CSV table of C-alpha atoms in Angstrom, one decimal:
chain,number,residue,atom,x,y,z
G,73,LYS,CA,76.9,-43.0,52.7
G,74,ALA,CA,75.1,-40.1,52.0
G,75,ALA,CA,77.0,-38.1,49.8
G,76,PRO,CA,76.7,-39.8,46.2
G,77,GLU,CA,72.9,-39.1,46.4
G,78,PHE,CA,74.0,-35.1,45.6
G,79,THR,CA,74.7,-35.1,42.4
G,80,TRP,CA,75.1,-32.2,39.9
G,81,LYS,CA,72.8,-33.9,38.3
G,82,ARG,CA,69.9,-34.2,41.4
G,83,ALA,CA,70.8,-30.6,42.0
G,84,ALA,CA,70.4,-29.7,38.5
G,85,ASP,CA,67.0,-31.5,37.9
G,86,GLU,CA,65.6,-30.4,40.9
G,87,LEU,CA,66.1,-26.9,40.2
G,88,GLU,CA,64.6,-27.3,36.7
G,89,VAL,CA,61.3,-28.2,37.9
G,90,ILE,CA,61.8,-25.2,40.4
G,91,LEU,CA,61.9,-22.6,37.4
G,92,ILE,CA,59.3,-24.2,35.2
G,93,ASP,CA,57.0,-24.2,38.3
G,94,ALA,CA,58.0,-20.5,38.8
G,95,TRP,CA,58.1,-19.7,35.0
G,96,SER,CA,54.5,-21.0,34.1
G,97,LYS,CA,52.9,-19.6,37.8
G,98,SER,CA,54.0,-16.0,35.9
G,99,ARG,CA,52.5,-16.6,32.8
G,100,GLU,CA,49.0,-17.2,34.6
G,101,GLY,CA,46.6,-14.3,33.2
G,102,ARG,CA,49.1,-12.9,30.9
G,103,VAL,CA,47.8,-10.4,28.4
G,104,GLU,CA,47.6,-11.9,24.5
G,105,ARG,CA,49.0,-8.8,22.2
G,106,PRO,CA,46.4,-8.5,19.5
G,107,VAL,CA,46.9,-10.3,16.1
G,108,SER,CA,46.8,-7.8,12.8
G,109,GLY,CA,45.4,-5.0,15.1
G,110,GLY,CA,42.8,-7.3,16.7
G,111,GLN,CA,41.4,-9.5,13.3
G,112,THR,CA,40.1,-12.7,13.4
G,113,MET,CA,41.7,-14.8,10.3
G,114,PHE,CA,40.4,-17.6,8.4
G,115,GLY,CA,42.2,-20.6,7.2
G,116,ILE,CA,42.3,-24.0,6.3
G,117,GLN,CA,44.7,-27.6,5.9
G,118,TYR,CA,46.0,-28.3,3.0
G,119,TYR,CA,47.6,-31.3,1.0
G,120,LEU,CA,50.1,-31.4,-1.6
G,121,TRP,CA,50.9,-34.8,-1.7
G,122,PHE,CA,49.0,-35.9,-4.2
G,123,GLY,CA,50.5,-37.7,-7.5
G,124,GLU,CA,48.1,-37.9,-11.0
G,125,GLY,CA,45.7,-40.4,-11.1
G,126,PHE,CA,44.2,-43.1,-9.5
G,127,GLY,CA,47.0,-45.4,-8.3
G,128,ALA,CA,49.5,-42.8,-7.9
G,129,PRO,CA,50.6,-41.1,-4.3
G,130,HIS,CA,48.1,-41.0,-1.7
G,131,TRP,CA,45.1,-41.9,-4.7
G,132,ASN,CA,44.6,-45.1,-3.4
G,133,ASP,CA,48.3,-46.3,-3.3
G,134,ASN,CA,48.1,-48.7,-0.1
G,135,PRO,CA,45.5,-49.9,1.5
G,136,GLU,CA,46.7,-48.7,5.4
G,137,SER,CA,47.2,-45.4,4.7
G,138,GLY,CA,46.0,-44.5,1.2
G,139,HIS,CA,42.9,-45.6,0.4
G,140,VAL,CA,39.9,-43.0,-0.6
G,141,SER,CA,36.2,-43.5,-0.7
G,142,ASP,CA,35.3,-40.2,-2.4
G,143,LYS,CA,36.5,-38.2,-5.6
G,144,PRO,CA,37.4,-35.0,-6.3
G,145,MET,CA,34.9,-33.1,-8.6
G,146,ILE,CA,37.8,-32.5,-10.4
G,147,GLY,CA,39.3,-36.4,-11.0
G,148,TYR,CA,42.3,-37.8,-9.4
G,149,TYR,CA,44.5,-34.7,-9.7
G,150,SER,CA,48.3,-33.6,-9.5
G,151,SER,CA,49.0,-31.4,-6.1
G,152,VAL,CA,52.3,-30.0,-8.2
G,153,LYS,CA,50.0,-29.2,-11.6
G,154,GLY,CA,49.9,-25.5,-12.2
G,155,GLN,CA,45.7,-26.1,-13.2
G,156,THR,CA,45.6,-27.6,-9.5
G,157,ILE,CA,46.7,-24.8,-7.7
G,158,GLU,CA,44.4,-22.5,-9.6
G,159,ASN,CA,41.7,-24.2,-8.7
G,160,HIS,CA,42.6,-23.9,-5.2
G,161,LEU,CA,42.9,-20.7,-4.8
G,162,ASP,CA,40.0,-20.2,-6.7
G,163,LEU,CA,38.2,-21.8,-4.0
G,164,PHE,CA,40.1,-20.4,-1.2
G,165,GLU,CA,39.8,-16.6,-2.4
G,166,GLN,CA,35.8,-17.5,-3.2
G,167,MET,CA,35.0,-18.9,0.3
G,168,GLY,CA,37.8,-15.5,1.9
G,169,LEU,CA,39.9,-17.5,3.7
G,170,ASP,CA,42.9,-15.5,4.8
G,171,TYR,CA,45.6,-18.2,5.0
G,172,VAL,CA,46.5,-21.2,4.6
G,173,ILE,CA,48.5,-24.2,5.9
G,174,LEU,CA,51.0,-26.0,3.8
G,175,ASN,CA,51.5,-29.7,5.1
G,176,LEU,CA,55.4,-30.7,4.2
G,177,HIS,CA,56.0,-34.3,6.1
G,178,LEU,CA,59.6,-35.6,7.3
G,179,ASP,CA,61.1,-38.5,8.3
G,180,PHE,CA,64.4,-39.8,8.4
G,181,LYS,CA,65.1,-39.2,4.7
G,182,GLY,CA,64.2,-35.8,4.8
G,183,VAL,CA,61.2,-33.8,3.7
G,184,ASN,CA,58.7,-34.7,1.4
G,185,GLY,CA,59.6,-33.5,-2.1
G,186,LEU,CA,56.5,-34.3,-3.5
G,187,GLU,CA,54.6,-31.4,-1.1
G,188,LEU,CA,57.9,-29.2,-1.2
G,189,MET,CA,57.4,-29.0,-5.5
G,190,GLY,CA,53.9,-28.1,-4.7
G,191,ILE,CA,54.6,-25.6,-1.9
G,192,GLN,CA,57.3,-23.6,-4.2
G,193,HIS,CA,54.5,-23.7,-6.9
G,194,VAL,CA,51.5,-21.9,-4.6
G,195,PHE,CA,54.2,-19.3,-3.6
G,196,ASP,CA,55.2,-18.9,-6.9
G,197,ILE,CA,51.5,-18.7,-8.9
G,198,ALA,CA,50.3,-16.3,-5.7
G,199,ALA,CA,52.8,-14.2,-6.0
G,200,LYS,CA,52.2,-14.0,-9.8
G,201,ARG,CA,48.3,-13.0,-9.5
G,202,LYS,CA,49.3,-11.3,-6.3
G,203,SER,CA,46.8,-13.4,-4.3
G,204,PRO,CA,45.6,-11.4,-1.1
G,205,LEU,CA,45.7,-15.1,0.6
G,206,LYS,CA,48.5,-15.8,3.4
G,207,PHE,CA,50.2,-19.1,3.6
G,208,ALA,CA,52.0,-21.4,6.2
G,209,ILE,CA,54.0,-24.6,6.3
G,210,GLN,CA,52.9,-27.0,8.9
G,211,LEU,CA,55.9,-29.4,9.6
G,212,ALA,CA,54.9,-33.1,10.6
G,213,PRO,CA,57.8,-35.0,11.6
G,214,TYR,CA,57.4,-38.6,12.1
G,215,ALA,CA,61.2,-39.2,12.8
G,216,ASP,CA,63.2,-37.5,15.3
G,217,ASP,CA,66.1,-36.8,13.6
G,218,THR,CA,67.0,-33.4,14.8
G,219,VAL,CA,69.5,-32.9,12.0
G,220,GLU,CA,66.8,-33.4,9.3
G,221,LEU,CA,64.4,-30.9,10.8
G,222,GLU,CA,66.8,-28.5,11.6
G,223,LYS,CA,67.7,-27.9,7.3
G,224,ALA,CA,64.1,-28.3,7.1
G,225,VAL,CA,63.7,-24.9,9.4
G,226,GLN,CA,66.4,-23.1,8.0
G,227,MET,CA,65.1,-24.1,4.0
G,228,ILE,CA,61.9,-22.8,5.5
G,229,ALA,CA,63.3,-19.4,6.8
G,230,LYS,CA,65.6,-18.7,3.5
G,231,LEU,CA,63.4,-19.5,0.6
G,232,TYR,CA,59.8,-18.9,2.2
G,233,ALA,CA,59.6,-16.8,5.5
G,234,ASP,CA,60.1,-13.7,4.4
G,235,HIS,CA,57.7,-14.2,0.9
G,236,PRO,CA,54.6,-11.7,0.8
G,237,ASN,CA,52.6,-14.1,0.7
G,238,TYR,CA,53.9,-15.6,4.0
G,239,LEU,CA,51.7,-16.0,7.2
G,240,LYS,CA,52.9,-13.4,9.8
G,241,LEU,CA,51.4,-12.6,13.3
G,242,ASP,CA,52.7,-9.2,14.5
G,243,ASP,CA,55.4,-9.0,12.2
G,244,ALA,CA,57.1,-12.5,13.0
G,245,SER,CA,56.4,-15.7,10.4
G,246,VAL,CA,54.2,-18.4,11.5
G,247,LEU,CA,55.3,-22.1,11.6
G,248,PHE,CA,53.2,-24.6,11.7
G,249,TRP,CA,53.9,-28.2,13.4
G,250,PHE,CA,51.5,-31.6,13.1
G,251,TRP,CA,52.3,-32.7,17.2
G,252,SER,CA,51.3,-36.1,17.8
G,253,SER,CA,52.8,-36.2,21.5
G,254,ALA,CA,55.5,-38.8,20.8
G,255,TYR,CA,58.0,-36.3,21.7
G,256,ASP,CA,56.3,-34.5,25.1
G,257,GLY,CA,58.7,-34.2,27.5
G,258,ASN,CA,61.3,-34.8,24.8
G,259,LYS,CA,63.3,-31.8,26.3
G,260,ARG,CA,66.8,-32.6,24.7
G,261,PHE,CA,64.5,-32.5,21.3
G,262,VAL,CA,62.0,-29.7,22.0
G,263,SER,CA,65.2,-27.2,22.8
G,264,ILE,CA,66.7,-28.3,19.5
G,265,LEU,CA,63.3,-27.4,17.5
G,266,ALA,CA,63.5,-24.2,19.7
G,267,LYS,CA,66.4,-22.7,19.2
G,268,ALA,CA,66.0,-23.7,14.7
G,269,ALA,CA,62.5,-22.1,14.5
G,270,GLU,CA,63.4,-19.1,16.9
G,271,ARG,CA,62.4,-16.5,14.7
G,272,PHE,CA,59.0,-17.9,14.0
G,273,THR,CA,55.9,-17.7,16.2
G,274,ASN,CA,55.1,-21.4,16.6
G,275,ILE,CA,52.1,-23.0,16.5
G,276,ALA,CA,51.0,-26.6,17.2
G,277,VAL,CA,48.6,-28.5,15.5
G,278,SER,CA,48.2,-31.5,17.9
G,279,LEU,CA,46.0,-34.8,18.2
G,280,ARG,CA,46.0,-33.9,22.2
G,281,LEU,CA,44.4,-31.0,24.5
G,282,PRO,CA,46.6,-28.4,26.2
G,283,ASN,CA,47.5,-28.8,29.0
G,284,ASP,CA,46.3,-25.8,30.8
G,285,THR,CA,48.8,-26.5,34.2
G,286,ASP,CA,52.0,-29.0,32.9
G,287,GLU,CA,52.4,-28.1,29.4
G,288,ASP,CA,55.6,-26.3,29.9
G,289,LYS,CA,56.4,-29.7,31.2
G,290,LEU,CA,55.5,-30.8,28.1
G,291,THR,CA,57.3,-28.7,25.4
G,292,PHE,CA,58.6,-26.1,26.9
G,293,GLY,CA,57.2,-23.0,26.4
G,294,PHE,CA,57.8,-23.8,22.8
G,295,PHE,CA,54.8,-23.0,21.8
G,296,ASP,CA,53.3,-19.6,21.0
G,297,GLY,CA,49.8,-21.3,20.4
G,298,PHE,CA,47.5,-24.6,20.3
G,299,VAL,CA,44.6,-26.5,18.7
G,300,PRO,CA,43.7,-29.7,17.9
G,301,PHE,CA,43.6,-30.6,14.7
G,302,SER,CA,40.8,-33.4,14.8
G,303,PRO,CA,38.3,-31.9,17.1
G,304,LEU,CA,36.0,-34.4,16.3
G,305,GLU,CA,38.1,-37.2,17.6
G,306,LEU,CA,38.4,-35.6,20.9
G,307,ALA,CA,35.3,-36.2,22.6
G,308,GLU,CA,31.6,-37.9,21.7
G,309,GLU,CA,28.9,-35.7,20.1
G,310,LYS,CA,27.2,-34.4,23.6
G,311,ASN,CA,30.8,-33.4,24.8
G,312,TRP,CA,32.1,-31.8,22.1
G,313,ASN,CA,31.3,-27.9,23.1
G,314,ARG,CA,32.8,-29.0,26.2
G,315,VAL,CA,36.1,-30.6,25.3
G,316,TRP,CA,36.5,-27.9,22.2
G,317,LYS,CA,35.8,-25.2,24.8
G,318,ALA,CA,38.4,-26.6,27.3
G,319,ALA,CA,40.9,-27.1,24.4
G,320,TYR,CA,40.7,-23.4,23.6
G,321,ASP,CA,40.8,-21.9,27.1
G,322,GLY,CA,44.0,-24.7,27.8
G,323,ALA,CA,46.5,-22.7,25.3
G,324,ARG,CA,45.7,-19.6,27.8
G,325,HIS,CA,45.7,-21.2,31.1
G,326,ALA,CA,48.9,-22.2,29.9
G,327,GLY,CA,49.9,-18.7,29.0
G,328,MET,CA,50.5,-19.3,25.0
G,329,ARG,CA,49.6,-16.2,23.4
G,330,TYR,CA,47.5,-16.8,20.4
G,331,ARG,CA,43.9,-18.2,20.6
G,332,VAL,CA,43.5,-20.4,18.0
G,333,ALA,CA,39.8,-22.4,17.4
G,334,ALA,CA,39.1,-25.2,14.9
G,335,LEU,CA,36.0,-26.8,12.8
G,336,SER,CA,36.1,-29.8,11.0
G,337,PRO,CA,32.8,-30.9,8.4
G,338,GLY,CA,33.5,-34.9,9.7
G,339,TYR,CA,35.5,-37.9,10.0
G,340,ASP,CA,36.1,-41.4,8.2
G,341,ASP,CA,39.1,-43.3,8.3
G,342,SER,CA,37.3,-46.9,8.7
G,343,GLY,CA,38.6,-47.8,4.9
G,344,LEU,CA,42.2,-48.0,6.0
G,345,THR,CA,43.7,-50.8,7.7
G,346,ALA,CA,46.7,-49.5,9.3
G,347,ALA,CA,46.7,-50.9,12.9
G,348,ASN,CA,47.4,-47.9,14.9
G,349,ARG,CA,44.1,-46.7,13.9
G,350,VAL,CA,42.2,-49.3,15.7
G,351,GLY,CA,40.9,-49.0,18.8
G,352,ASN,CA,39.3,-45.6,18.0
G,353,PRO,CA,36.2,-45.0,19.0
G,354,TYR,CA,35.5,-42.6,17.1
G,355,ARG,CA,36.8,-43.7,13.8
G,356,VAL,CA,33.6,-43.0,11.9
G,357,VAL,CA,31.5,-39.1,12.6
G,358,PRO,CA,28.8,-38.6,9.9
G,359,ARG,CA,28.9,-35.3,8.7
G,360,LYS,CA,24.4,-35.5,8.8
G,361,ASP,CA,24.7,-33.4,5.4
G,362,GLY,CA,26.5,-30.7,6.9
G,363,GLY,CA,25.3,-30.8,10.5
G,364,THR,CA,28.5,-31.4,11.8
G,365,TYR,CA,30.5,-28.9,10.1
G,366,ARG,CA,27.5,-26.4,11.4
G,367,ALA,CA,28.3,-27.9,15.2
G,368,GLY,CA,31.7,-26.9,14.3
G,369,MET,CA,30.8,-23.1,13.4
G,370,ASP,CA,27.5,-22.7,16.3
G,371,PHE,CA,30.9,-23.3,18.5
G,372,VAL,CA,33.0,-20.4,16.9
G,373,VAL,CA,30.3,-18.3,17.2
G,374,SER,CA,29.8,-18.9,21.2
G,375,LEU,CA,33.2,-18.3,21.7
G,376,THR,CA,33.2,-14.7,24.0
G,377,ASP,CA,37.1,-14.0,23.6
G,378,LYS,CA,37.5,-13.8,20.2
G,379,PRO,CA,40.2,-16.2,18.8
G,380,ASP,CA,43.3,-15.0,16.4
G,381,LEU,CA,42.9,-17.6,14.4
G,382,VAL,CA,40.3,-20.6,13.2
G,383,MET,CA,41.4,-23.3,11.3
G,384,ILE,CA,39.0,-25.1,9.2
G,385,SER,CA,40.8,-28.8,9.0
G,386,THR,CA,40.6,-29.9,6.3
G,387,PHE,CA,40.6,-28.9,2.3
G,388,ASN,CA,42.1,-32.2,1.5
G,389,GLU,CA,42.8,-35.2,3.3
G,390,PHE,CA,40.5,-37.8,1.4
G,391,HIS,CA,42.1,-40.6,3.8
G,392,GLU,CA,40.1,-39.5,6.8
G,393,ASN,CA,37.0,-37.7,4.6
G,394,THR,CA,37.8,-34.6,6.8
G,395,HIS,CA,38.0,-32.7,3.1
G,396,ILE,CA,35.5,-29.8,2.3
G,397,GLU,CA,37.0,-29.7,-1.6
G,398,PRO,CA,34.2,-30.4,-4.1
G,399,SER,CA,33.9,-34.1,-4.6
G,400,MET,CA,31.4,-36.4,-6.0
G,401,GLN,CA,29.5,-37.2,-2.9
G,402,ASN,CA,29.3,-34.0,-1.5
G,403,GLY,CA,29.3,-31.4,-4.5
G,404,MET,CA,30.0,-27.9,-3.5
G,405,ARG,CA,28.3,-28.5,-0.2
G,406,TYR,CA,30.9,-27.2,2.0
G,407,ILE,CA,32.8,-24.9,-0.4
G,408,ASP,CA,29.4,-22.8,0.0
G,409,LEU,CA,28.8,-23.3,3.6
G,410,THR,CA,32.2,-22.2,4.6
G,411,ALA,CA,32.0,-18.9,2.3
G,412,GLN,CA,28.6,-18.2,4.3
G,413,PHE,CA,30.1,-18.7,7.6
G,414,VAL,CA,33.5,-16.6,7.0
G,415,GLU,CA,31.1,-13.8,5.9
G,416,ARG,CA,28.6,-14.1,8.6
G,417,MET,CA,31.6,-13.9,11.3
G,418,LYS,CA,33.7,-11.1,9.8
G,419,GLN,CA,30.4,-9.4,9.5
G,420,LYS,CA,29.8,-10.4,13.1
G,421,TRP,CA,32.9,-9.3,14.0
G,422,GLY,CA,33.5,-5.8,12.1
G,423,GLN,CA,35.9,-7.0,9.8
G,424,SER,CA,34.2,-6.8,6.5
């Protein structure tokens, strides 16, 4: 009667728990390797999904996910146009940024063709103008189609990872992952991603905090760094610093190699009608004429252990109003604030 309970599957599952616990304990207190000689790099989230003109893709093309309440100063531009990219690269360099994250969305049909075209143009234009900027692709999987994901990673490795302008940390090309937590605990799915992306340094840009004790059971050691995509949605204002510090320290406690801090100028997705956004208590986080952005900057200033990367979220996500791109409502305010912040931090850390 007892024998049927002692299966190979049960033995494997119980052994796995022991191994994960032992591995997690062995990584506690691990000393992180420095990035680029200990230099902190400043970067930004960048979207290349816009078609040209009002009503084109992502310019008020649908009420659920495409509503836009502000307008860029250069108009409703096409992300793939050379003039657009040149203008944006000028702004990135003007702000003193070191790297730019290029979003690439993927579903069961494969990668987003408009974004992929924009990514190619970005690398071509950056090389032509000998830009000092580095770029890294961020995969945003919206379907658990592992075949398409493997294809996407292989394509990035072949076409971009060795490009002179591709972002590297400790000589390894960086691949960012927009991590919604939908695949937490899915060992098969995560294992396939880890195998496909083994040549990369993989960093999660997530909608949750890293789990400082059980992250290995959620993402199985896949990520080398972990940062909130939308830090203003994590807590009410009075708890921001405490929660942001928990997110920052959580990656270290989970044994991850790199420290990444995020900041954002504000948040407002109240114009979108998608059902999955209803119930979010932080749908509107006012900008306070730059005060909210400065709160994020003050948090970065307060860090005693210098981050490897600082990530601004975002340059041009107009649907959620996290953009700092010059616009009709905000003018150049956030470009100027960012330039001043980056210069101040580089001077503080002896990097200017």
